[in-house]
Short mmCIF file of C-alpha atoms and ligand atoms in Angstrom, two decimals:
data_model
loop_
_atom_site.label_atom_id
_atom_site.label_comp_id
_atom_site.label_asym_id
_atom_site.label_seq_id
_atom_site.Cartn_x
_atom_site.Cartn_y
_atom_site.Cartn_z
CA UNK A 1139 0.00 0.00 0.00
CA UNK A 1140 1.17 3.47 -0.84
CA UNK A 1141 0.55 6.56 1.27
CA UNK A 1142 -1.07 9.74 0.03
CA UNK A 1143 0.57 13.13 0.44
CA UNK A 1144 -0.32 16.75 -0.16
CA UNK A 1145 1.20 17.80 -3.49
CA UNK A 1146 -0.26 21.31 -3.67
CA UNK A 1147 -2.85 23.66 -2.21
CA UNK A 1148 -4.84 26.64 -3.48
CA UNK A 1149 -7.41 29.17 -2.31
CA UNK A 1150 -9.91 31.63 -3.68
CA UNK A 1151 -11.90 34.32 -1.89
CA UNK A 1152 -14.61 36.69 -3.13
CA UNK A 1153 -13.46 40.26 -3.63
CA UNK A 1154 -15.95 41.98 -1.34
CA UNK A 1155 -15.04 42.25 2.32
CA UNK A 1156 -17.71 42.93 4.94
CA UNK A 1157 -16.44 44.14 8.32
CA UNK A 1158 -18.10 43.96 11.72
CA UNK A 1159 -18.57 47.73 11.49
CA UNK A 1160 -20.68 47.16 8.36
CA UNK A 1161 -22.93 44.89 10.46
CA UNK A 1162 -23.15 47.54 13.20
CA UNK A 1163 -25.01 49.73 10.70
CA UNK A 1164 -27.58 47.04 9.82
CA UNK A 1165 -28.33 44.91 12.89
CA UNK A 1166 -28.16 45.23 16.66
CA UNK A 1167 -24.58 44.18 17.19
CA UNK A 1168 -21.15 45.62 17.88
CA UNK A 1169 -17.65 44.98 16.58
CA UNK A 1170 -16.63 44.36 20.20
CA UNK A 1171 -19.23 41.63 20.75
CA UNK A 1172 -18.35 39.83 17.51
CA UNK A 1173 -14.59 39.98 18.13
CA UNK A 1174 -14.86 38.90 21.78
CA UNK A 1175 -17.37 36.08 21.25
CA UNK A 1176 -16.11 34.74 17.88
CA UNK A 1177 -12.71 36.20 16.91
CA UNK A 1178 -14.16 37.34 13.57
CA UNK A 1179 -13.22 40.82 12.31
CA UNK A 1180 -14.25 40.58 8.67
CA UNK A 1181 -15.41 38.07 6.07
CA UNK A 1182 -15.56 37.73 2.26
CA UNK A 1183 -19.01 37.74 0.64
CA UNK A 1184 -19.59 36.56 -2.93
CA UNK A 1185 -21.36 38.56 -5.61
CA UNK A 1186 -23.74 36.84 -8.04
CA UNK A 1187 -21.00 35.93 -10.50
CA UNK A 1188 -18.74 34.47 -7.79
CA UNK A 1189 -20.41 31.08 -7.78
CA UNK A 1190 -19.30 27.91 -5.99
CA UNK A 1191 -18.12 26.65 -9.38
CA UNK A 1192 -16.01 29.75 -10.11
CA UNK A 1193 -14.50 29.97 -6.63
CA UNK A 1194 -13.83 26.23 -6.50
CA UNK A 1195 -12.27 26.14 -9.97
CA UNK A 1196 -10.02 29.08 -9.16
CA UNK A 1197 -8.74 27.42 -5.94
CA UNK A 1198 -8.27 24.13 -7.82
CA UNK A 1199 -6.15 25.73 -10.54
CA UNK A 1200 -3.82 27.22 -7.94
CA UNK A 1201 -3.52 23.85 -6.17
CA UNK A 1202 -2.67 22.14 -9.47
CA UNK A 1203 -0.08 24.80 -10.23
CA UNK A 1204 1.49 24.37 -6.79
CA UNK A 1205 1.56 20.59 -7.33
CA UNK A 1206 3.19 21.03 -10.76
CA UNK A 1207 0.36 19.02 -12.35
CA UNK A 1208 -2.07 19.69 -15.17
CA UNK A 1209 -5.79 18.89 -15.32
CA UNK A 1210 -5.11 15.68 -17.26
CA UNK A 1211 -3.10 14.32 -14.30
CA UNK A 1212 -6.17 14.30 -12.05
CA UNK A 1213 -8.22 11.11 -11.91
CA UNK A 1214 -10.77 12.00 -9.24
CA UNK A 1215 -12.43 15.24 -8.17
CA UNK A 1216 -14.25 15.58 -4.85
CA UNK A 1217 -16.11 18.74 -3.88
CA UNK A 1218 -17.28 19.30 -0.31
CA UNK A 1219 -20.05 21.88 -0.24
CA UNK A 1220 -23.38 22.63 1.40
CA UNK A 1221 -24.03 25.39 -1.14
CA UNK A 1222 -23.91 23.81 -4.61
CA UNK A 1223 -24.78 25.98 -7.62
CA UNK A 1224 -27.30 23.43 -8.85
CA UNK A 1225 -29.23 20.53 -7.29
CA UNK A 1226 -27.59 18.57 -10.08
CA UNK A 1227 -25.23 18.27 -11.87
CA UNK A 1228 -22.92 18.29 -8.88
CA UNK A 1229 -20.54 21.20 -8.32
CA UNK A 1230 -17.77 18.67 -9.01
CA UNK A 1231 -19.15 18.13 -12.53
CA UNK A 1232 -19.51 21.88 -13.05
CA UNK A 1233 -15.90 22.49 -11.94
CA UNK A 1234 -14.74 19.60 -14.10
CA UNK A 1235 -16.36 21.29 -17.11
CA UNK A 1236 -15.03 24.71 -16.11
CA UNK A 1237 -11.46 23.36 -15.94
CA UNK A 1238 -11.83 21.18 -19.03
CA UNK A 1239 -10.90 18.00 -17.11
CA UNK A 1240 -11.50 14.84 -19.20
CA UNK A 1241 -13.78 12.01 -17.98
CA UNK A 1242 -12.89 11.07 -14.39
CA UNK A 1243 -14.78 10.27 -11.18
CA UNK A 1244 -16.28 13.52 -9.89
CA UNK A 1245 -18.82 13.97 -7.11
CA UNK A 1246 -19.97 16.23 -4.26
CA UNK A 1247 -20.19 15.33 -0.62
CA UNK A 1248 -22.49 17.04 1.84
CA UNK A 1249 -21.03 16.96 5.31
CA UNK A 1250 -21.28 20.68 6.17
CA UNK A 1251 -18.20 21.96 8.02
CA UNK A 1252 -16.81 18.43 8.26
CA UNK A 1253 -16.90 18.10 4.46
CA UNK A 1254 -13.28 18.80 3.59
CA UNK A 1255 -11.93 16.29 6.13
CA UNK A 1256 -14.45 13.75 4.78
CA UNK A 1257 -13.15 14.45 1.25
CA UNK A 1258 -9.55 14.07 2.35
CA UNK A 1259 -10.39 10.76 4.00
CA UNK A 1260 -12.14 9.38 0.89
CA UNK A 1261 -9.29 10.49 -1.38
CA UNK A 1262 -6.72 8.95 0.96
CA UNK A 1263 -8.46 5.54 0.82
CA UNK A 1264 -8.54 5.57 -3.00
CA UNK A 1265 -4.84 6.47 -3.25
CA UNK A 1266 -3.73 4.02 -0.53
CA UNK A 1267 -5.46 1.15 -2.29
CA UNK A 1268 -3.99 2.17 -5.65
CA UNK A 1269 -7.38 2.83 -7.25
CA UNK A 1270 -6.58 6.49 -7.96
CA UNK A 1271 -3.37 8.45 -8.40
CA UNK A 1272 -3.94 12.20 -8.08
CA UNK A 1273 -7.11 13.41 -6.42
CA UNK A 1274 -8.33 16.99 -6.25
CA UNK A 1275 -10.34 17.85 -3.13
CA UNK A 1276 -12.12 21.19 -3.00
CA UNK A 1277 -14.01 22.72 -0.08
CA UNK A 1278 -16.18 25.57 -1.32
CA UNK A 1279 -19.06 27.56 0.15
CA UNK A 1280 -21.23 30.52 -0.70
CA UNK A 1281 -22.97 30.46 2.67
CA UNK A 1282 -23.99 34.11 2.35
CA UNK A 1283 -26.75 32.86 0.00
CA UNK A 1284 -28.26 30.98 2.98
CA UNK A 1285 -27.85 33.75 5.53
CA UNK A 1286 -30.77 35.31 7.37
CA UNK A 1287 -29.48 38.89 7.46
CA UNK A 1288 -31.85 39.72 10.32
CA UNK A 1289 -30.54 36.95 12.60
CA UNK A 1290 -27.58 38.43 14.46
CA UNK A 1291 -26.73 35.04 15.97
CA UNK A 1292 -25.77 33.57 12.58
CA UNK A 1293 -25.37 36.17 9.82
CA UNK A 1294 -22.19 37.60 11.34
CA UNK A 1295 -20.55 34.17 11.40
CA UNK A 1296 -20.84 32.50 8.01
CA UNK A 1297 -18.98 33.52 4.86
CA UNK A 1298 -17.75 32.49 1.41
CA UNK A 1299 -14.58 31.06 -0.09
CA UNK A 1300 -12.85 28.00 -1.50
CA UNK A 1301 -9.77 25.96 -0.68
CA UNK A 1302 -8.30 23.05 -2.62
CA UNK A 1303 -5.73 20.32 -2.15
CA UNK A 1304 -4.15 17.89 -4.61
CA UNK A 1305 -3.30 14.53 -3.05
CA UNK A 1306 -0.99 12.08 -4.76
CA UNK A 1307 0.82 8.83 -3.97
CA UNK A 1308 4.11 8.61 -2.08
CA UNK A 1309 6.40 5.87 -0.78
CA UNK A 1310 7.16 8.08 2.22
CA UNK A 1311 4.87 9.25 5.01
CA UNK A 1312 1.94 11.54 4.18
CA UNK A 1313 -1.56 11.28 5.57
CA UNK A 1314 -1.01 9.12 8.66
CA UNK A 1315 -4.69 8.63 9.45
CA UNK A 1316 -8.12 10.19 9.08
CA UNK A 1317 -11.09 9.79 11.43
CA UNK A 1318 -14.60 10.79 10.35
CA UNK A 1319 -17.93 10.63 12.19
CA UNK A 1320 -21.52 11.84 12.11
CA UNK A 1321 -24.45 11.85 14.52
CA UNK A 1322 -27.79 12.81 12.98
CA UNK A 1323 -29.47 13.03 16.37
CA UNK A 1324 -28.16 16.60 16.48
CA UNK A 1325 -29.83 17.58 13.20
CA UNK A 1326 -31.94 20.32 14.84
CA UNK A 1327 -29.06 22.25 16.42
CA UNK A 1328 -27.57 23.47 13.14
CA UNK A 1329 -29.49 23.17 9.88
CA UNK A 1330 -30.99 24.83 6.83
CA UNK A 1331 -34.25 23.62 5.29
CA UNK A 1332 -34.38 23.03 1.55
CA UNK A 1333 -36.73 25.62 0.01
CA UNK A 1334 -37.60 23.18 -2.78
CA UNK A 1335 -38.86 20.62 -0.25
CA UNK A 1336 -40.39 23.09 2.21
CA UNK A 1337 -41.11 26.37 0.39
CA UNK A 1338 -43.18 27.72 3.30
CA UNK A 1339 -40.64 26.93 6.01
CA UNK A 1340 -39.33 29.78 8.16
CA UNK A 1341 -36.04 27.92 8.18
CA UNK A 1342 -34.88 28.15 4.59
CA UNK A 1343 -31.84 29.93 6.06
CA UNK A 1344 -29.04 28.77 8.34
CA UNK A 1345 -30.43 28.13 11.82
CA UNK A 1346 -28.21 27.41 14.79
CA UNK A 1347 -28.58 26.96 18.53
CA UNK A 1348 -25.10 28.40 18.86
CA UNK A 1349 -24.43 27.90 22.52
CA UNK A 1350 -25.42 24.21 22.44
CA UNK A 1351 -23.33 23.65 19.29
CA UNK A 1352 -20.41 25.40 20.97
CA UNK A 1353 -20.36 23.09 24.00
CA UNK A 1354 -20.63 19.88 21.97
CA UNK A 1355 -17.98 21.12 19.49
CA UNK A 1356 -15.44 21.71 22.26
CA UNK A 1357 -16.00 18.25 23.79
CA UNK A 1358 -16.09 16.37 20.49
CA UNK A 1359 -12.99 18.02 19.04
CA UNK A 1360 -11.06 17.28 22.17
CA UNK A 1361 -11.96 13.58 21.87
CA UNK A 1362 -11.15 13.36 18.19
CA UNK A 1363 -7.71 14.90 18.46
CA UNK A 1364 -6.96 12.37 21.21
CA UNK A 1365 -8.10 9.56 18.93
CA UNK A 1366 -5.84 10.69 16.06
CA UNK A 1367 -2.81 10.82 18.36
CA UNK A 1368 -3.49 7.47 20.06
CA UNK A 1369 -4.09 5.75 16.73
CA UNK A 1370 -0.61 6.77 15.56
CA UNK A 1371 1.16 6.37 18.93
CA UNK A 1372 2.16 10.01 18.72
CA UNK A 1373 2.51 12.34 21.68
CA UNK A 1374 0.79 15.72 21.47
CA UNK A 1375 4.16 17.44 21.93
CA UNK A 1376 5.22 16.13 18.49
CA UNK A 1377 2.57 18.13 16.59
CA UNK A 1378 4.01 21.15 14.81
CA UNK A 1379 0.77 22.77 13.62
CA UNK A 1380 -2.93 22.62 14.38
CA UNK A 1381 -5.07 23.60 11.38
CA UNK A 1382 -8.58 23.78 12.85
CA UNK A 1383 -12.00 24.50 11.41
CA UNK A 1384 -12.38 28.25 11.80
CA UNK A 1385 -15.77 28.55 13.53
CA UNK A 1386 -14.93 30.42 16.70
CA UNK A 1387 -11.61 31.47 18.25
CA UNK A 1388 -12.79 30.23 21.67
CA UNK A 1389 -13.41 26.70 20.35
CA UNK A 1390 -9.96 26.75 18.70
CA UNK A 1391 -8.31 27.97 21.92
CA UNK A 1392 -9.95 25.14 23.86
CA UNK A 1393 -8.60 22.53 21.41
CA UNK A 1394 -5.11 24.06 21.47
CA UNK A 1395 -5.17 24.05 25.28
CA UNK A 1396 -6.16 20.40 25.33
CA UNK A 1397 -3.17 19.66 23.05
CA UNK A 1398 -0.86 21.78 25.20
CA UNK A 1399 -0.06 23.86 22.12
CA UNK A 1400 0.67 27.57 22.14
CA UNK A 1401 -1.55 29.68 19.87
CA UNK A 1402 1.60 30.40 17.81
CA UNK A 1403 1.35 26.81 16.56
CA UNK A 1404 -2.26 27.24 15.47
CA UNK A 1405 -3.15 28.44 11.98
CA UNK A 1406 -5.81 31.12 12.44
CA UNK A 1407 -7.84 32.66 9.65
CA UNK A 1408 -11.13 33.13 11.49
CA UNK A 1409 -10.50 36.87 11.98
CA UNK A 1410 -10.20 37.47 8.23
CA UNK A 1411 -12.45 34.78 6.76
CA UNK A 1412 -15.20 34.08 9.32
CA UNK A 1413 -16.71 30.60 9.19
CA UNK A 1414 -16.49 29.29 5.62
CA UNK A 1415 -17.64 25.77 6.58
CA UNK A 1416 -16.03 23.14 4.32
CA UNK A 1417 -13.65 25.76 2.86
CA UNK A 1418 -12.20 26.84 6.19
CA UNK A 1419 -9.61 24.09 6.75
CA UNK A 1420 -8.16 24.10 3.19
CA UNK A 1421 -8.13 27.92 3.19
CA UNK A 1422 -6.12 27.94 6.43
CA UNK A 1423 -3.85 25.15 5.23
CA UNK A 1424 -3.09 26.97 1.99
CA UNK A 1425 -2.29 30.20 3.78
CA UNK A 1426 0.20 28.59 6.19
CA UNK A 1427 1.87 26.53 3.46
CA UNK A 1428 2.22 29.52 1.12
CA UNK A 1429 3.60 31.88 3.76
CA UNK A 1430 6.16 29.24 4.76
CA UNK A 1431 4.94 28.48 8.27
CA UNK A 1432 4.13 24.83 7.47
CA UNK A 1433 7.25 23.12 6.13
CA UNK A 1434 7.84 19.74 4.50
CA UNK A 1435 8.36 17.01 7.09
CA UNK A 1436 6.32 18.73 9.80
CA UNK A 1437 3.43 17.06 11.59
CA UNK A 1438 0.06 18.77 11.19
CA UNK A 1439 -3.31 18.03 12.71
CA UNK A 1440 -6.49 19.03 10.87
CA UNK A 1441 -9.88 18.98 12.58
CA UNK A 1442 -13.43 20.06 11.79
CA UNK A 1443 -16.91 20.00 13.30
CA UNK A 1444 -20.27 21.08 11.90
CA UNK A 1445 -23.91 20.56 10.98
CA UNK A 1446 -25.18 17.00 11.09
CA UNK A 1447 -23.33 16.83 13.37
CA UNK A 1448 -20.33 15.73 11.36
CA UNK A 1449 -16.77 15.86 12.58
CA UNK A 1450 -13.34 14.56 11.70
CA UNK A 1451 -9.59 14.84 11.96
CA UNK A 1452 -6.53 14.08 9.86
CA UNK A 1453 -2.97 13.67 11.08
CA UNK A 1454 -0.54 14.47 8.29
CA UNK A 1455 3.22 14.36 7.84
CA UNK A 1456 3.57 17.28 5.39
O1 LIG B 1223 -19.13 25.67 11.98
C1 LIG B 1223 -20.09 24.84 12.53
C2 LIG B 1223 -20.01 24.80 13.98
N1 LIG B 1223 -20.39 26.05 14.53
C3 LIG B 1223 -19.90 26.44 15.65
O2 LIG B 1223 -19.06 25.75 16.18
C4 LIG B 1223 -20.43 27.68 16.28
C5 LIG B 1223 -20.64 27.45 17.72
N2 LIG B 1223 -21.23 28.54 18.46
C6 LIG B 1223 -20.65 29.76 18.62
O3 LIG B 1223 -19.64 30.06 18.03
C7 LIG B 1223 -21.25 30.69 19.64
O4 LIG B 1223 -22.26 30.02 20.34
C8 LIG B 1223 -21.86 31.99 19.03
C9 LIG B 1223 -20.73 32.90 18.57
C10 LIG B 1223 -22.76 31.65 17.88
C11 LIG B 1223 -22.67 32.75 20.08
O5 LIG B 1223 -21.86 33.02 21.21
P1 LIG B 1223 -22.37 32.67 22.67
O6 LIG B 1223 -21.36 33.18 23.60
O7 LIG B 1223 -22.68 31.21 22.71
O8 LIG B 1223 -23.67 33.56 22.79
P2 LIG B 1223 -25.19 33.12 23.06
O9 LIG B 1223 -25.76 32.47 21.84
O10 LIG B 1223 -25.28 32.38 24.35
O11 LIG B 1223 -25.86 34.53 23.24
C12 LIG B 1223 -25.49 35.39 24.32
C13 LIG B 1223 -26.16 36.73 24.09
C14 LIG B 1223 -27.66 36.62 23.77
O12 LIG B 1223 -28.32 37.71 24.37
P3 LIG B 1223 -29.12 37.52 25.75
O13 LIG B 1223 -30.15 36.46 25.48
O14 LIG B 1223 -28.09 37.08 26.74
O15 LIG B 1223 -29.68 38.86 26.01
C15 LIG B 1223 -27.71 36.81 22.27
O16 LIG B 1223 -28.95 37.33 21.83
O17 LIG B 1223 -25.58 37.39 22.95
C16 LIG B 1223 -26.59 37.82 22.06
N3 LIG B 1223 -26.08 37.84 20.71
C17 LIG B 1223 -25.49 38.93 20.18
N4 LIG B 1223 -25.24 40.14 20.69
C18 LIG B 1223 -24.62 41.03 19.87
C19 LIG B 1223 -26.08 36.85 19.79
N5 LIG B 1223 -25.53 37.27 18.66
C20 LIG B 1223 -25.14 38.56 18.86
C21 LIG B 1223 -24.51 39.54 18.07
N6 LIG B 1223 -24.27 40.75 18.62
N7 LIG B 1223 -24.13 39.29 16.79
#
């Protein structure tokens, strides 16, 4: 069995930036509350032409470039998104067409904020078993399209963007293990009804019982990082970087504390990007790889938690 390793990463963000001060003018909130309770200072919001397809394709191209590969080298395309441009074809098919990728396996997965780690896990299995060579995994969201702009408990949190990773085979170490889970019993704590199925629902926007989600996220993430370490017989002191889902700075601080890591070893983008769901981990990963913080050979831990609930982690020798 081969291992899979990260060959390249890419990112794409909408041009428009909305700050907390912009929200102050529209809803009953303050910059201070948002910064203190979430760590978010600004977020990128897509215009009508910045679709999931366009953002995802742009991030994918940059990841391919970084990997030194062309579109014909890719033999599987996985898109994690809760905000596809169409019910079908999948966003993966639309990105495939946009990038002119010949016939390959291409599909979307819906696992909300856990989606990118799910995608990474699926790709890793295909590469390890030799069924696929180079797999493109994209996390992309245009969550602003699902925002209730009158609900101050959610509209200040969620935002848009795309991150992409190319995974390929290696004889050396790469992805050491992935761990993915879901528990549908929590479906009512964080959800968005489908307007096609329930056109009269009051909940055709993102709905969240934030405080309850917060508490379960902290507990669950702490368990899953433990599991990743135990599985690989690795001590927490060996981890170089934590690349967490960027939902809330306080959740991230709790996970870092549990790992005994200083915040200097945590890749943080929540202040600039807000919560971009399945795009948040690959966006953060790309930033820290491109600015040289994450170096080849280092040990990195990825984790995510979101609607479903879904959650997961990946321990990676970069
Ligand atoms: O990515 C998927 C996973 N998602 C998460 O992990 C998110 C988890 N949850 C959170 O990040 C936090 O729960 C929030 C940031 C959403 C909320 O923070 P909180 O400290 O849990 O606040 P809360 O919901 O308990 O609300 C406290 C107060 C309430 O007012 P009262 O009832 O005490 O008078 C809210 O109405 O804060 C109020 N509030 C706000 N005030 C100013 C809620 N949103 C705002 C706001 N500005 N934007």
